[in-house]
mmCIF file with all atom_site columns, C-alpha atoms in Angstrom:
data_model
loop_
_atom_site.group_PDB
_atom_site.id
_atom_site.type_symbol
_atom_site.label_atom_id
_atom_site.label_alt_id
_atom_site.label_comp_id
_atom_site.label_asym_id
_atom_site.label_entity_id
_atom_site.label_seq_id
_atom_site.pdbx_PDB_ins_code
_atom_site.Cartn_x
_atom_site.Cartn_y
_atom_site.Cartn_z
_atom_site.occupancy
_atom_site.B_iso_or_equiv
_atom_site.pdbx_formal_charge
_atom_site.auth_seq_id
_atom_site.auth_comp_id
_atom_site.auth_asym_id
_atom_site.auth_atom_id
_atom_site.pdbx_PDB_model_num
ATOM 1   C CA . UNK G 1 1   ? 33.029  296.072 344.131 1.00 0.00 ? 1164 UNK G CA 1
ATOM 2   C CA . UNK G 1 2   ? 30.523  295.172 341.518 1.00 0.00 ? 1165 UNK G CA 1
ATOM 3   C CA . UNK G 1 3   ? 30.986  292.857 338.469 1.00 0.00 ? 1166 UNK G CA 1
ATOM 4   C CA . UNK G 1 4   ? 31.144  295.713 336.091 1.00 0.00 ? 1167 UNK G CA 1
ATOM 5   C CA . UNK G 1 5   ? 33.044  298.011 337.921 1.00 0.00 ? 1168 UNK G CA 1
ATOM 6   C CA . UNK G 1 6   ? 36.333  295.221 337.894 1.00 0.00 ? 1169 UNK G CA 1
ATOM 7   C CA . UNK G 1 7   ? 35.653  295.099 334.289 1.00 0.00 ? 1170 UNK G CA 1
ATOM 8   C CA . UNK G 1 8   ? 35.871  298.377 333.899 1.00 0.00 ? 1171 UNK G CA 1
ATOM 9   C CA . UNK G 1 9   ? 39.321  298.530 336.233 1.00 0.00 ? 1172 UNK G CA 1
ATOM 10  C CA . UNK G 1 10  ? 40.477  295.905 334.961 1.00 0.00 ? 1173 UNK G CA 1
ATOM 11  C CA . UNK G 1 11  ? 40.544  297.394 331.137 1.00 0.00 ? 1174 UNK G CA 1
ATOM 12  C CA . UNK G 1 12  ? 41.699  300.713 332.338 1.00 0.00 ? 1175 UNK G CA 1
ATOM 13  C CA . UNK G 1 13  ? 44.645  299.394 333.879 1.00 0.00 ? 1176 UNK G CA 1
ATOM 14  C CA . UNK G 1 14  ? 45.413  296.974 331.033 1.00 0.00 ? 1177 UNK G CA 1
ATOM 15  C CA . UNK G 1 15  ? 45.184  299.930 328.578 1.00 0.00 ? 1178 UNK G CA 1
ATOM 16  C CA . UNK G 1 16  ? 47.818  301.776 331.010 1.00 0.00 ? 1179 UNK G CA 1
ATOM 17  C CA . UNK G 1 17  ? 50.144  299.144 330.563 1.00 0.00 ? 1180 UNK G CA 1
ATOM 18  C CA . UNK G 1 18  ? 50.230  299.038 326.620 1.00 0.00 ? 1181 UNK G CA 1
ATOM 19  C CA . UNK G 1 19  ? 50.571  302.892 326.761 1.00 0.00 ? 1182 UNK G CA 1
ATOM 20  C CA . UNK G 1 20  ? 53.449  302.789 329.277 1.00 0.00 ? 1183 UNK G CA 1
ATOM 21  C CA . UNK G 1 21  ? 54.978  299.527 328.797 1.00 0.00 ? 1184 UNK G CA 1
ATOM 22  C CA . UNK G 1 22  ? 56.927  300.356 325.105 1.00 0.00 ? 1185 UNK G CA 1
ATOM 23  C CA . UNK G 1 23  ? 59.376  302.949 324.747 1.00 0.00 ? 1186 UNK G CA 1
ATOM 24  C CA . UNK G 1 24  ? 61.796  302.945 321.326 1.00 0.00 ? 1187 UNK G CA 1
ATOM 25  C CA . UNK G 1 25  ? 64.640  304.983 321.644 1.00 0.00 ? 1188 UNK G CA 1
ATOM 26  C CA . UNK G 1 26  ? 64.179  306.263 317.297 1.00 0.00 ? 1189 UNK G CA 1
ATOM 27  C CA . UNK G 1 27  ? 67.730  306.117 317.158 1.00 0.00 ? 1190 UNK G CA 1
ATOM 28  C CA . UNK G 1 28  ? 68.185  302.269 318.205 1.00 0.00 ? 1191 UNK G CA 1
ATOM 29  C CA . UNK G 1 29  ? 65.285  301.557 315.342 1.00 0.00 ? 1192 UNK G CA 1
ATOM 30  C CA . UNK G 1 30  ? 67.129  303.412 312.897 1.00 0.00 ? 1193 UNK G CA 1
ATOM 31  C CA . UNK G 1 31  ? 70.384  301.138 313.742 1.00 0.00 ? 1194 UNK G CA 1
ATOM 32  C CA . UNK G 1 32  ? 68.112  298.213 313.278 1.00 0.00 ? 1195 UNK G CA 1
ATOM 33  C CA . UNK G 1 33  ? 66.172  298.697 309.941 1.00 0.00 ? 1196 UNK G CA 1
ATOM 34  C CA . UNK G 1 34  ? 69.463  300.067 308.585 1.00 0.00 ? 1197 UNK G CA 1
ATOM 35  C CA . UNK G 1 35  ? 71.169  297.916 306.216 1.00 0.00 ? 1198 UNK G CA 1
ATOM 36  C CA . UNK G 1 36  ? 74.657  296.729 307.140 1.00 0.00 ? 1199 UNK G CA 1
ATOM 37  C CA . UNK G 1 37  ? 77.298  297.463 304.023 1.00 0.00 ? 1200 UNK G CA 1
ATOM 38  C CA . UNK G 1 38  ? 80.822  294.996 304.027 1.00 0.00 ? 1201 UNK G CA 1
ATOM 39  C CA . UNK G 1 39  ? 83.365  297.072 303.128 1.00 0.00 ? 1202 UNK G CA 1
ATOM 40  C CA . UNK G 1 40  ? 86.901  295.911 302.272 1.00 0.00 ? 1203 UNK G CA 1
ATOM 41  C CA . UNK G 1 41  ? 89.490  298.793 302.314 1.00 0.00 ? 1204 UNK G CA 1
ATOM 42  C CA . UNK G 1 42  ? 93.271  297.807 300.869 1.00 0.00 ? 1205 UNK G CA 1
ATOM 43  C CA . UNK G 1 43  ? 96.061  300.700 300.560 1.00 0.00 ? 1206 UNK G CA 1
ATOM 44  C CA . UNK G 1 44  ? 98.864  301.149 298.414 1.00 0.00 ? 1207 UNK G CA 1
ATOM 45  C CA . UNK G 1 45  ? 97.326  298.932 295.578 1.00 0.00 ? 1208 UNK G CA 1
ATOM 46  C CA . UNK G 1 46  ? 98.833  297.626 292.339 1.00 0.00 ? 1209 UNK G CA 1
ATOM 47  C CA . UNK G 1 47  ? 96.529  295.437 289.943 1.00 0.00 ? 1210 UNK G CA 1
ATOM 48  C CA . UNK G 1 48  ? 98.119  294.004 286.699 1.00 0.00 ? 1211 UNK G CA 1
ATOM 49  C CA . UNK G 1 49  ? 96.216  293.501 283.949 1.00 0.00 ? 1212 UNK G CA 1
ATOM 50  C CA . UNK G 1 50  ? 97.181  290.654 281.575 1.00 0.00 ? 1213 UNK G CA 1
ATOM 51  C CA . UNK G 1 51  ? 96.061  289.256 278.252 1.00 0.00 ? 1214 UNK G CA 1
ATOM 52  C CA . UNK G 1 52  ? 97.509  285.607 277.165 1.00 0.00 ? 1215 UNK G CA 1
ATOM 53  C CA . UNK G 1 53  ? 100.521 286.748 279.792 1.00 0.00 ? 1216 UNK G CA 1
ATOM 54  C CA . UNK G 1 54  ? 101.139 290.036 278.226 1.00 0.00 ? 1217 UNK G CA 1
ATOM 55  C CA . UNK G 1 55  ? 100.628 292.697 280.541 1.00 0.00 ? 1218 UNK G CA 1
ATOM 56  C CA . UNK G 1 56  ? 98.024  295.145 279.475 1.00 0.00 ? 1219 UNK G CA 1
ATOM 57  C CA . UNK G 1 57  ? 97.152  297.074 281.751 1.00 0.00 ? 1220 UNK G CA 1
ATOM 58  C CA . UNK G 1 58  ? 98.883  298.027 285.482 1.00 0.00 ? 1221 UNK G CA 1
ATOM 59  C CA . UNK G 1 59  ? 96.195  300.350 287.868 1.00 0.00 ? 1222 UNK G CA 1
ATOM 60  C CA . UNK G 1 60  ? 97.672  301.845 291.560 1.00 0.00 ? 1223 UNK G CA 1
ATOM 61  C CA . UNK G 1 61  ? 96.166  303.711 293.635 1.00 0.00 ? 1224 UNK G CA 1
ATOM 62  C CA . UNK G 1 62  ? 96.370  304.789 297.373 1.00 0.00 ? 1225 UNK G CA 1
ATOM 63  C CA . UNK G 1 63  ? 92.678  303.482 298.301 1.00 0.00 ? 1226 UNK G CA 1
ATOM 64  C CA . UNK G 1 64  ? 90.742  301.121 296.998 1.00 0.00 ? 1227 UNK G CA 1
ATOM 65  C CA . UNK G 1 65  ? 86.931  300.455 298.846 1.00 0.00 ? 1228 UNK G CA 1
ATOM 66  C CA . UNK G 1 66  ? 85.279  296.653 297.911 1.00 0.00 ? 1229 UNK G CA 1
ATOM 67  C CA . UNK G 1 67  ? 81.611  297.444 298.494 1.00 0.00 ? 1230 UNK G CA 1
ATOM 68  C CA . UNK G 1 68  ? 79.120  294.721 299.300 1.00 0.00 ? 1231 UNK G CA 1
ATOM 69  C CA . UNK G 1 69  ? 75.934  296.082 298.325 1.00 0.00 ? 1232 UNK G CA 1
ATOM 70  C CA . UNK G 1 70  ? 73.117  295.030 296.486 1.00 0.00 ? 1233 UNK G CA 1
ATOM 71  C CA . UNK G 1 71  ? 75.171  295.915 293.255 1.00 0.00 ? 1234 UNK G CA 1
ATOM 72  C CA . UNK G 1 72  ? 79.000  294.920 294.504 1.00 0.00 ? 1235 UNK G CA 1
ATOM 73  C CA . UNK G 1 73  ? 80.996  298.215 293.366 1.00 0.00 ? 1236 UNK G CA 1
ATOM 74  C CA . UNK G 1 74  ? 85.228  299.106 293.788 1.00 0.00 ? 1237 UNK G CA 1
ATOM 75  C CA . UNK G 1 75  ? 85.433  302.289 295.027 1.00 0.00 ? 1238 UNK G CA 1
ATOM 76  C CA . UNK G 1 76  ? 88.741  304.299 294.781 1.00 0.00 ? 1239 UNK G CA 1
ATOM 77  C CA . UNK G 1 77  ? 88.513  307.756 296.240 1.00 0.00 ? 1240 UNK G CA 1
ATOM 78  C CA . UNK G 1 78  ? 92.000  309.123 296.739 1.00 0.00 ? 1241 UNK G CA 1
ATOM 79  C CA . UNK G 1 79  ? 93.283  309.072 293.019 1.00 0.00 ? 1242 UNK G CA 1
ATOM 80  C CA . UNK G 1 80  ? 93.598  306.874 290.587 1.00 0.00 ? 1243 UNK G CA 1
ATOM 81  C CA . UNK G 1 81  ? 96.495  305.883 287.998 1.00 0.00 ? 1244 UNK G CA 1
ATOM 82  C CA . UNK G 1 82  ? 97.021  303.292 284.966 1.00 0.00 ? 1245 UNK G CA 1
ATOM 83  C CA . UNK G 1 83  ? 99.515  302.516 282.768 1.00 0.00 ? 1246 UNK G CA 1
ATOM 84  C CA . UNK G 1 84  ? 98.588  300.701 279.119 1.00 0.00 ? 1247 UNK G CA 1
ATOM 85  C CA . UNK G 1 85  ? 100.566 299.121 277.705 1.00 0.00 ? 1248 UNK G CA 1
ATOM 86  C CA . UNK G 1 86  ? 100.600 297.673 273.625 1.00 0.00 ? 1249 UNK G CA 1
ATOM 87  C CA . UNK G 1 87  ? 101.296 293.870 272.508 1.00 0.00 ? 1250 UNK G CA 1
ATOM 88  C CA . UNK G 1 88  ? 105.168 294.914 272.535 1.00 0.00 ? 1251 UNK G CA 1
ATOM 89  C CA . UNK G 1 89  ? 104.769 295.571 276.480 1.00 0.00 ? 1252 UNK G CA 1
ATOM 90  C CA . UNK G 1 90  ? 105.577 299.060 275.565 1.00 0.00 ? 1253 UNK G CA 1
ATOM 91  C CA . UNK G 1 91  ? 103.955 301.902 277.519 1.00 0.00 ? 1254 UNK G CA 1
ATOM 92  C CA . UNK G 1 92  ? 101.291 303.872 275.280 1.00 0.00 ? 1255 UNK G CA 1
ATOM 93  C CA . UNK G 1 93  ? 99.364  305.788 277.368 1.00 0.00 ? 1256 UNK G CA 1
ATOM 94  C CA . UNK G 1 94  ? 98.708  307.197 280.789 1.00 0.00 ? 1257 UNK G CA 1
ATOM 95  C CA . UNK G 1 95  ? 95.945  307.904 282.811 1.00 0.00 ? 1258 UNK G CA 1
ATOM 96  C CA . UNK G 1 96  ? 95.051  309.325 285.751 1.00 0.00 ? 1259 UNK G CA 1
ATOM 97  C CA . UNK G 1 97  ? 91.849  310.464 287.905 1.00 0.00 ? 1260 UNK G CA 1
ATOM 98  C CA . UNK G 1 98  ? 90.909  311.763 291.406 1.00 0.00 ? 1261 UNK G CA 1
ATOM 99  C CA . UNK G 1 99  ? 88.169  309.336 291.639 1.00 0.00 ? 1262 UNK G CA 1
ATOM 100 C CA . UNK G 1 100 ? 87.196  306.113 290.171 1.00 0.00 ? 1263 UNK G CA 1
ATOM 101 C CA . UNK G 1 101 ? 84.058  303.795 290.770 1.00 0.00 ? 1264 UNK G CA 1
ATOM 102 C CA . UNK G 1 102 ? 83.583  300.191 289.084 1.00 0.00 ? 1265 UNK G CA 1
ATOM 103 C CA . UNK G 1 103 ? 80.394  298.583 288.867 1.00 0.00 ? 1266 UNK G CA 1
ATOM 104 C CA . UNK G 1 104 ? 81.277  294.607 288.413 1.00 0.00 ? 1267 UNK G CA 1
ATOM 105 C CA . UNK G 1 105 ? 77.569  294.002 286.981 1.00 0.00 ? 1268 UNK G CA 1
ATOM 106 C CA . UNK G 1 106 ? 78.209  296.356 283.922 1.00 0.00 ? 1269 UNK G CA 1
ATOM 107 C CA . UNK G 1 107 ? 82.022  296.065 283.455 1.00 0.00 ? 1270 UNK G CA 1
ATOM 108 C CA . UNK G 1 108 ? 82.437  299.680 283.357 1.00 0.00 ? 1271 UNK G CA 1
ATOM 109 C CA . UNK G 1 109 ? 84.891  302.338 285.480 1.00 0.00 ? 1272 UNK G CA 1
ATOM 110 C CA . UNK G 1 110 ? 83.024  306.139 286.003 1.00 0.00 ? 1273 UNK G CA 1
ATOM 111 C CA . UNK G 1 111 ? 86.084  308.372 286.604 1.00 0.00 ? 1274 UNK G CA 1
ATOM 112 C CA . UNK G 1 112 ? 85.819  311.827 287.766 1.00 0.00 ? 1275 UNK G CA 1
ATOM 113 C CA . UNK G 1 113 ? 87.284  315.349 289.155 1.00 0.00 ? 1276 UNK G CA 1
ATOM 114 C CA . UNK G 1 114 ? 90.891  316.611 287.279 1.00 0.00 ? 1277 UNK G CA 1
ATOM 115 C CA . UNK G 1 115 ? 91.426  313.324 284.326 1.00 0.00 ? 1278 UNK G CA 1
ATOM 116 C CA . UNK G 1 116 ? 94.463  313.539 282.533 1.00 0.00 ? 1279 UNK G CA 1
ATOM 117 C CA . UNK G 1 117 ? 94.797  310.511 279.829 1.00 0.00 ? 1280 UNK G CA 1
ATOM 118 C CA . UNK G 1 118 ? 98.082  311.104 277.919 1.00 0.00 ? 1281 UNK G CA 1
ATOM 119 C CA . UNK G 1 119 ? 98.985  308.923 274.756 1.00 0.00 ? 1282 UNK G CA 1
ATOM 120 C CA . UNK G 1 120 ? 102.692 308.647 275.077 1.00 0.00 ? 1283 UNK G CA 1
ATOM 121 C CA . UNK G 1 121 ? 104.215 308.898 271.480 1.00 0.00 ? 1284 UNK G CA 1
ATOM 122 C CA . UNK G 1 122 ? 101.956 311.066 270.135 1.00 0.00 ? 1285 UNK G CA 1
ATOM 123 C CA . UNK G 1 123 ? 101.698 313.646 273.066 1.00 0.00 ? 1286 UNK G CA 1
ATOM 124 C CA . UNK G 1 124 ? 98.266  314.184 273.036 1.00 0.00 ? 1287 UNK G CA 1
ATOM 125 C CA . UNK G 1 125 ? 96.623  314.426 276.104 1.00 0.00 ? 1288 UNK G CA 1
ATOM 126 C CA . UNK G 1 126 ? 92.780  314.578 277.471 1.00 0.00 ? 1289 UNK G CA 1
ATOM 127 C CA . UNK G 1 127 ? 91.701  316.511 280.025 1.00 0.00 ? 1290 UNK G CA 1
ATOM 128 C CA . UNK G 1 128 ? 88.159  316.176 281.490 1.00 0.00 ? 1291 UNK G CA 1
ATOM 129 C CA . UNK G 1 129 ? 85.995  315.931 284.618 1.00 0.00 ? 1292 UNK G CA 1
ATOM 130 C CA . UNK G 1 130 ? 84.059  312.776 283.821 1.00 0.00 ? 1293 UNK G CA 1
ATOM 131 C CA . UNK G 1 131 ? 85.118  309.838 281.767 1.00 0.00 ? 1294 UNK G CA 1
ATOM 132 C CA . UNK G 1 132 ? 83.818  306.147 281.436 1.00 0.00 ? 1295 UNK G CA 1
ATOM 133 C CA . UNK G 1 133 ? 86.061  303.776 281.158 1.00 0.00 ? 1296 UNK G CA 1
ATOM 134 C CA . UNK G 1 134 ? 84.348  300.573 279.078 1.00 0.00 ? 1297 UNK G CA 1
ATOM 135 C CA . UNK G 1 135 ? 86.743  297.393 277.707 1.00 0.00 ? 1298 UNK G CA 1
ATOM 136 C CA . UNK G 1 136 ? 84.175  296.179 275.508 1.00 0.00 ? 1299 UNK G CA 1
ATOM 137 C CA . UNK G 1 137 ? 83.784  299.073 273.110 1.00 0.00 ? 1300 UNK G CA 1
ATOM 138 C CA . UNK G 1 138 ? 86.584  297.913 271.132 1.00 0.00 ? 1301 UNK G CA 1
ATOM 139 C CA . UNK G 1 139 ? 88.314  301.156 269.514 1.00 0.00 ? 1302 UNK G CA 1
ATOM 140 C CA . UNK G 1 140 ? 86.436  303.679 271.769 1.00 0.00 ? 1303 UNK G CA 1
ATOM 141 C CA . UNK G 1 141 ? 86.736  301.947 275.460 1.00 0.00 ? 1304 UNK G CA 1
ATOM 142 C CA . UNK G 1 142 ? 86.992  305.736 276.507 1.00 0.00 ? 1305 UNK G CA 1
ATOM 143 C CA . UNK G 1 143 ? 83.606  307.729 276.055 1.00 0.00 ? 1306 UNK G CA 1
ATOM 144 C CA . UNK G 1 144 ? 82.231  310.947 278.093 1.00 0.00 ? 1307 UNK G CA 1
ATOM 145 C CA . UNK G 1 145 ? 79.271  313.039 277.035 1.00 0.00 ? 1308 UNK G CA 1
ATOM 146 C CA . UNK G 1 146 ? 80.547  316.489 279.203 1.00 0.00 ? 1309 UNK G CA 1
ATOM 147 C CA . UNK G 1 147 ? 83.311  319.233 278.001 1.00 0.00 ? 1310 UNK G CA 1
ATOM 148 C CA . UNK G 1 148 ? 86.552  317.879 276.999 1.00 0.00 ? 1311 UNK G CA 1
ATOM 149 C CA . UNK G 1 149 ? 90.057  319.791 276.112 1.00 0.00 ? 1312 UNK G CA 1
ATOM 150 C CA . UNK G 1 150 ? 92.509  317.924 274.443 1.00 0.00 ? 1313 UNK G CA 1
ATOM 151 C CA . UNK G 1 151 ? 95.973  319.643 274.210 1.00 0.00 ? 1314 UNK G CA 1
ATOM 152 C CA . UNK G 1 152 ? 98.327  318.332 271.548 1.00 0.00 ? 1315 UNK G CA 1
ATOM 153 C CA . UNK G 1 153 ? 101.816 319.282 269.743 1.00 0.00 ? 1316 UNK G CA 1
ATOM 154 C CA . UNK G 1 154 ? 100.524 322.116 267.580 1.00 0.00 ? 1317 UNK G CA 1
ATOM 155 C CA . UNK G 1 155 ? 96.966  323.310 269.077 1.00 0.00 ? 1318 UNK G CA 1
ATOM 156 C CA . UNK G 1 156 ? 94.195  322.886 271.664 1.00 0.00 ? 1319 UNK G CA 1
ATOM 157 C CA . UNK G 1 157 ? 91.003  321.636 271.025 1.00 0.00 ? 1320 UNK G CA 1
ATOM 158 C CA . UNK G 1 158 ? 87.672  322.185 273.142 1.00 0.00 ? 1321 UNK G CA 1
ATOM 159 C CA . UNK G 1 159 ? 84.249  320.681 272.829 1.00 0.00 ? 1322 UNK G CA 1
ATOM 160 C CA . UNK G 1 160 ? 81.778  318.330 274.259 1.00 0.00 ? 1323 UNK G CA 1
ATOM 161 C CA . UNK G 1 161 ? 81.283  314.502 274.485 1.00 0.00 ? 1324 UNK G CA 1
ATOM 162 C CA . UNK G 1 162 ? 84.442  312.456 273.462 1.00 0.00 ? 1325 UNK G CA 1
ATOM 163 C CA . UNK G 1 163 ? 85.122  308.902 272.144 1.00 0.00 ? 1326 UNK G CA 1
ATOM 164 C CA . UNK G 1 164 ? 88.619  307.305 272.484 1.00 0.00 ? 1327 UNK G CA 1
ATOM 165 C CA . UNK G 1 165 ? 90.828  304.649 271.813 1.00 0.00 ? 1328 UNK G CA 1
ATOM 166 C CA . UNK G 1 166 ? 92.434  303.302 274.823 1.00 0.00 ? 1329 UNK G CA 1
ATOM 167 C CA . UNK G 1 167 ? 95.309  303.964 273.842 1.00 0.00 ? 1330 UNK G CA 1
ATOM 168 C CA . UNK G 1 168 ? 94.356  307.536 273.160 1.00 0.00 ? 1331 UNK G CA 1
ATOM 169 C CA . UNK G 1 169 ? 95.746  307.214 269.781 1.00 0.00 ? 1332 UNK G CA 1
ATOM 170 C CA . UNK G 1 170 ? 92.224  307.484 267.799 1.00 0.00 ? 1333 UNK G CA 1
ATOM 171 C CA . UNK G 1 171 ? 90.265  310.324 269.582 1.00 0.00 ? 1334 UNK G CA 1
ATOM 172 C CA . UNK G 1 172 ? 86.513  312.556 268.065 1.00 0.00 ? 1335 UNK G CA 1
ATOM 173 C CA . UNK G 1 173 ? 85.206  314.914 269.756 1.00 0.00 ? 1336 UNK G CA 1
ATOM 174 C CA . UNK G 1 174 ? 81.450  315.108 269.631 1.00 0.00 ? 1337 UNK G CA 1
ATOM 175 C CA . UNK G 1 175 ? 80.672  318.590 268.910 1.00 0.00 ? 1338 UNK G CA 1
ATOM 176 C CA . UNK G 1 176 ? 84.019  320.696 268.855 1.00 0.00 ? 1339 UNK G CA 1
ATOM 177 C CA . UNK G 1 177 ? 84.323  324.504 269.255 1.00 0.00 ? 1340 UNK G CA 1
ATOM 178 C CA . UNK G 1 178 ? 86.504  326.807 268.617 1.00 0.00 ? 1341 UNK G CA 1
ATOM 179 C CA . UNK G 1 179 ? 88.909  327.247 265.743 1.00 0.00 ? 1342 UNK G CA 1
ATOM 180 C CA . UNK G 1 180 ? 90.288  324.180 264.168 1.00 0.00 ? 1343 UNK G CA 1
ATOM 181 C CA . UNK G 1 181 ? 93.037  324.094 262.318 1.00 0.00 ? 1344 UNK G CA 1
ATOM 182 C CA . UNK G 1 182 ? 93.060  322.006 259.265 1.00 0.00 ? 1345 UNK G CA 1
ATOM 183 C CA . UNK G 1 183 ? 96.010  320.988 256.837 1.00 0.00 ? 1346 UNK G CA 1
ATOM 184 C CA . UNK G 1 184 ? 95.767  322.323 253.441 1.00 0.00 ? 1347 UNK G CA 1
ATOM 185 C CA . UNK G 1 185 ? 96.361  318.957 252.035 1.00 0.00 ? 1348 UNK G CA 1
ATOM 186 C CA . UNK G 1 186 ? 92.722  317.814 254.126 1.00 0.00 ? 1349 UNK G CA 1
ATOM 187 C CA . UNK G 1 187 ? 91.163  321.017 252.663 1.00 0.00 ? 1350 UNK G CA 1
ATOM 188 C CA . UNK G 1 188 ? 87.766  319.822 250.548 1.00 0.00 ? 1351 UNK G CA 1
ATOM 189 C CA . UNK G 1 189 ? 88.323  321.684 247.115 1.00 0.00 ? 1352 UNK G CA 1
#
């Protein structure tokens, strides 16, 4: 065999190898480029919310998901339900939702699907789809730009976009429809 003829062998059968030699199965790359989440999963949970010992607050639910991600998130799929309670420890309001997410870094809960937020002594009550949930809006922690309905003793009110006390004592609904009944008393003149 001549010099250039080995060469020439000797490439070809080099050049086999790297085509042969590496086969990826796509799913096994997929598995390793995908990033691994930690997820904590408790059931049957009760959380009590306190302020200088007085309970403020008590949250259950049947599920609740502690996701690791890049922005840490609590996840509660299978319902939702909190009691509030005033400085005299007595229940004001109820709420409940099918779904709840809370994003640590922003201190805000997104609720969503069937919410029901009922102010005990008052009887009126909120229904919704979507709702956010936000402690540090003093006077209007509850806030939601889509349709509300909120039922109370003597009518029922419809619109869009809401902001609410906590304690679902103060409520405004951002652009109501519908009749509205107004006291004569209230009537401008």
């Amino acid at each position: 065999m001549s010099f250039s003829y080995k060469k020439i062998l000797a490439a070809f059968l080099t050049g086999c190898l790297f085509l042969c030699a590496c086969e990826n199965d796509e799913n096994e790359v997929k598995k390793l480029n995908a990033k691994s989440l930690g997820v904590e999963e408790a059931k049957d949970i009760r959380i009590i919310f306190t302020t200088g010992g007085n309970t403020k607050a008590i949250l259950t639910s049947p599920l609740m998901l502690r996701v690791q991600d890049t922005v840490p998130y609590t996840e509660f799929p299978k319902m939702i339900y909190v009691d509030f309670y005033n400085a005299e420890q007595k229940l004001e309001s109820k709420l409940k939702a099918n779904y709840a997410k809370y994003k640590e870094s922003r201190n805000i809960v997104f609720m969503k699907d069937s919410i029901r937020v009922i102010n005990i002594e008052k009887g009126d009550t909120l229904y919704c789809q979507e709702l956010y949930w936000d402690r540090s809006r003093t006077g209007t922690e509850f806030y939601t730009d889509k349709p509300v309905r909120i039922r109370t003793k003597t009518q029922v009110l419809d619109g869009t976009g809401l902001d609410a006390s906590q304690d679902f004592k103060n409520w405004h609904i951002t652009y109501p429809r519908g009749p509205i009944k107004v006291p004569a008393s209230q009537f401008p003149q």
